[in-house]
mmCIF file of C-alpha atoms in Angstrom:
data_model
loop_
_atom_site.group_PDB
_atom_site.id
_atom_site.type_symbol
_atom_site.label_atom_id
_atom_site.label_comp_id
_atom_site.label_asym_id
_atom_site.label_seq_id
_atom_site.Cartn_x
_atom_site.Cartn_y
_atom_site.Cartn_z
ATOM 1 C CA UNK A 815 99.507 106.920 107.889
ATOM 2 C CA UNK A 816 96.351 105.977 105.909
ATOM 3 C CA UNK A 817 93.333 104.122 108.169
ATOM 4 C CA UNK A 818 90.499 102.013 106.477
ATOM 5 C CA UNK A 819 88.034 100.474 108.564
ATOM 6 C CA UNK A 820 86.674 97.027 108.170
ATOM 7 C CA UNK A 821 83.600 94.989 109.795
ATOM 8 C CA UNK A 822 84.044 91.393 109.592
ATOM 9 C CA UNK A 823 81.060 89.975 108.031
ATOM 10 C CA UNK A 824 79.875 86.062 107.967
ATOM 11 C CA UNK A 825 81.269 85.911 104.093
ATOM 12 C CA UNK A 826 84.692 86.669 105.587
ATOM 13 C CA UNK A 827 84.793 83.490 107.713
ATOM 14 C CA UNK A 828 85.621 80.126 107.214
ATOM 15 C CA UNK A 829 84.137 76.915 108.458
ATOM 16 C CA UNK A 830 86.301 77.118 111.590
ATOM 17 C CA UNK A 831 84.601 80.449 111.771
ATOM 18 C CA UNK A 832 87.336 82.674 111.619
ATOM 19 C CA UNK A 833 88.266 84.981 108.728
ATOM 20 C CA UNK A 834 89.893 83.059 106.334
ATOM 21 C CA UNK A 835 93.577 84.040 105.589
ATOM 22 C CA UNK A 836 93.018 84.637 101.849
ATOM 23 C CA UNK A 837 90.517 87.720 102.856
ATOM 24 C CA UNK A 838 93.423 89.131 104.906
ATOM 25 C CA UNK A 839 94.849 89.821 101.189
ATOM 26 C CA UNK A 840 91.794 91.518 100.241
ATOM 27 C CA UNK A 841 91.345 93.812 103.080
ATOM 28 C CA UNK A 842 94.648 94.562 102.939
ATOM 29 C CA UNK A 843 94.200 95.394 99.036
ATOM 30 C CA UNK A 844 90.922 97.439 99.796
ATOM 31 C CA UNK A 845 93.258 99.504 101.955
ATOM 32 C CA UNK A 846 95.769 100.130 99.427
ATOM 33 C CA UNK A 847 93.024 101.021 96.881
ATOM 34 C CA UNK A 848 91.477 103.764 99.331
ATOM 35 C CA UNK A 849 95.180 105.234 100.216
ATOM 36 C CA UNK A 850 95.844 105.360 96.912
ATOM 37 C CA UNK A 851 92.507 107.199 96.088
ATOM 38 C CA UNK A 852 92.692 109.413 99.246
ATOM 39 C CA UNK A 853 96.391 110.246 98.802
ATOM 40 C CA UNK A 854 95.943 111.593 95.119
ATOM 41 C CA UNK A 855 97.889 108.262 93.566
ATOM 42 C CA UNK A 856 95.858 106.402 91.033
ATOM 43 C CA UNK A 857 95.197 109.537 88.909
ATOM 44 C CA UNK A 858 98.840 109.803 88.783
ATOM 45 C CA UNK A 859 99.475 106.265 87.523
ATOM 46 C CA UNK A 860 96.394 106.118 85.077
ATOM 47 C CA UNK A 861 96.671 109.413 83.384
ATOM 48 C CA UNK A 862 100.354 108.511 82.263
ATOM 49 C CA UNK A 863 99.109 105.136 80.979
ATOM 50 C CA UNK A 864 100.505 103.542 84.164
ATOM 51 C CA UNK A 865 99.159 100.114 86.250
ATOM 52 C CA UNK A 866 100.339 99.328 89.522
ATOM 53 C CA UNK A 867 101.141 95.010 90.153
ATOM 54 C CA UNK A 868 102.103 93.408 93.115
ATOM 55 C CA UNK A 869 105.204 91.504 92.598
ATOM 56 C CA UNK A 870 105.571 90.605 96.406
ATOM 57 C CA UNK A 871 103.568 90.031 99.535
ATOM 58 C CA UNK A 872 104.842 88.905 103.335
ATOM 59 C CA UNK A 873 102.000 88.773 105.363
ATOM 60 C CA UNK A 874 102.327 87.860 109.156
ATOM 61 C CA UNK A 875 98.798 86.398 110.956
ATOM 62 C CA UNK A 876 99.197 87.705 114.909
ATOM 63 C CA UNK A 877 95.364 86.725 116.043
ATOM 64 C CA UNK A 878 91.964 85.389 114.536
ATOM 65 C CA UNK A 879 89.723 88.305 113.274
ATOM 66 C CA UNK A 880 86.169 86.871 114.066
ATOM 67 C CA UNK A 881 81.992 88.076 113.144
ATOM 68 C CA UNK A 882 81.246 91.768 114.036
ATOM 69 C CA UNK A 883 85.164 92.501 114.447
ATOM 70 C CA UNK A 884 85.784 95.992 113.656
ATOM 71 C CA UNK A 885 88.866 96.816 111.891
ATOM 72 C CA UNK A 886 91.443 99.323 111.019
ATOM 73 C CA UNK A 887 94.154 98.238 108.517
ATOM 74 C CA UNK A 888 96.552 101.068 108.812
ATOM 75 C CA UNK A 889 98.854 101.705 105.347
ATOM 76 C CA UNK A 890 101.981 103.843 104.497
ATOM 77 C CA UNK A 891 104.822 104.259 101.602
ATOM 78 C CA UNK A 892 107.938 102.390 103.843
ATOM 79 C CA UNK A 893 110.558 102.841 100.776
ATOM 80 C CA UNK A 894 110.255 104.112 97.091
ATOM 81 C CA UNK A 895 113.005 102.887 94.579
ATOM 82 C CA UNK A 896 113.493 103.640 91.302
ATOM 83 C CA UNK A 897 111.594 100.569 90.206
ATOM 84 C CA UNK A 898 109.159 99.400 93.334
ATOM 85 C CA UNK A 899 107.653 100.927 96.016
ATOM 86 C CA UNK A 900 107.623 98.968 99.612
ATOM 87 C CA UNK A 901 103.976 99.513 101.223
ATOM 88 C CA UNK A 902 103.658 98.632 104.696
ATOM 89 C CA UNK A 903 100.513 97.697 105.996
ATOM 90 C CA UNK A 904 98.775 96.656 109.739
ATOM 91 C CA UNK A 905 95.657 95.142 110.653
ATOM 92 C CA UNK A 906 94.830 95.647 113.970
ATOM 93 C CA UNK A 907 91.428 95.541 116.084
ATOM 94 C CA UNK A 908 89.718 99.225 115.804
ATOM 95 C CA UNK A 909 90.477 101.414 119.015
ATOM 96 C CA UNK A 910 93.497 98.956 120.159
ATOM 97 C CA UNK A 911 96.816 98.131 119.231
ATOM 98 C CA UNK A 912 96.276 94.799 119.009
ATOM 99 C CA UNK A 913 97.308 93.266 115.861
ATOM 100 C CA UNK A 914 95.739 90.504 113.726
ATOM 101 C CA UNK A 915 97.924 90.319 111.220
ATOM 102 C CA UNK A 916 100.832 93.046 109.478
ATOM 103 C CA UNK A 917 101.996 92.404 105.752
ATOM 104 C CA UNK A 918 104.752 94.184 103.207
ATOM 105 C CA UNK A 919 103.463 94.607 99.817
ATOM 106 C CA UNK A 920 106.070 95.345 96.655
ATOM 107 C CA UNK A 921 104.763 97.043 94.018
ATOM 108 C CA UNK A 922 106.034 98.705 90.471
ATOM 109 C CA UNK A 923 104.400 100.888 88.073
ATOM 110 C CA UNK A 924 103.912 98.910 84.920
ATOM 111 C CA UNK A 925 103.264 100.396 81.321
ATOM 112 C CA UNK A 926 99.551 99.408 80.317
ATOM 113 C CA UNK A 927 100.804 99.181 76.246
ATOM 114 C CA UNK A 928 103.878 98.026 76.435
ATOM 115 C CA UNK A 929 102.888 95.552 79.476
ATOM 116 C CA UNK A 930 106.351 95.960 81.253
ATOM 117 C CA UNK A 931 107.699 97.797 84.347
ATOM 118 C CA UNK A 932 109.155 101.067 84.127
ATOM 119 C CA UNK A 933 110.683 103.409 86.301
ATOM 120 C CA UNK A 934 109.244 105.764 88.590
ATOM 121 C CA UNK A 935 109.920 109.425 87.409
ATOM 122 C CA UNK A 936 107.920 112.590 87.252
ATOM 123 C CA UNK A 937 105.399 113.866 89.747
ATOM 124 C CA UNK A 938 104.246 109.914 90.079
ATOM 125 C CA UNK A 939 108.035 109.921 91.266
ATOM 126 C CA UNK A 940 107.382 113.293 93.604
ATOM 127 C CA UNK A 941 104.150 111.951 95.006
ATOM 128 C CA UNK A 942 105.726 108.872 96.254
ATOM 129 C CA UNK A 943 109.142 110.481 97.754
ATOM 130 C CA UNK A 944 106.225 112.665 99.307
ATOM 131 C CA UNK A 945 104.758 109.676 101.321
ATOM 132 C CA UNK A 946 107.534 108.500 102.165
ATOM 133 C CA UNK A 947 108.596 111.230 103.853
ATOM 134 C CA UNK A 948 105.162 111.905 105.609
ATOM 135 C CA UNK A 949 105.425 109.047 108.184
#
């Protein structure tokens, strides 16, 4: 399991002084962006011409995230198909289990030229099965 950490910061809130639920998206995507940096991923995806798009997200908000919360979103591969990958990811307040808010993200590998989804194969393929099997 990947960790990120996270400070809320006054940007984050809203007027009800709370983070705002559309920056729960973007933590979570920071997260993905560092696993898939610090697992070895992205090279794999952009040196075959490869994109990765989200073509689902179920997010879940448990508790408020507030100014000067720190934060730990926690990500991992749950399931690799032959076509999408199942990400599942957990915010939760740093040195607790306390969760603010948990989320599954769907993913596929898309063809940057021909602009279409394709099929995992190869050591992109590999990789994946690899995280998978890591939890």
């Amino acid at each position: 399991m990947h960790h990120t950490a996270i400070r809320v910061r006054g940007y984050h809130l809203d007027v009800f002084q709370h983070v705002n639920n559309a920056r729960y998206l973007e933590f979570l995507e920071e997260a993905r962006w560092s696993y898939f940096e610090d697992t070895g991923l992205t090279p794999l995806f952009l040196d075959v011409g490869l994109g990765m798009a989200v073509v689902n997200i179920n997010i879940n908000y448990r508790r408020g995230a507030v100014l000067n919360d720190d934060l730990v979103v926690r990500t991992r591969f749950e399931s690799v198909q032959q076509r999408n990958a199942v990400l599942a990811q957990e915010i939760v307040l740093k040195g607790s289990d306390t969760v603010v808010a948990d989320a599954k993200i769907v993913f596929v590998a898309v063809d940057q030229k021909a602009g279409r989804a394709v099929a995992f194969d190869g050591a992109l393929k590999a990789k994946l099965d690899e995280l998978v099997a890591a939890v």
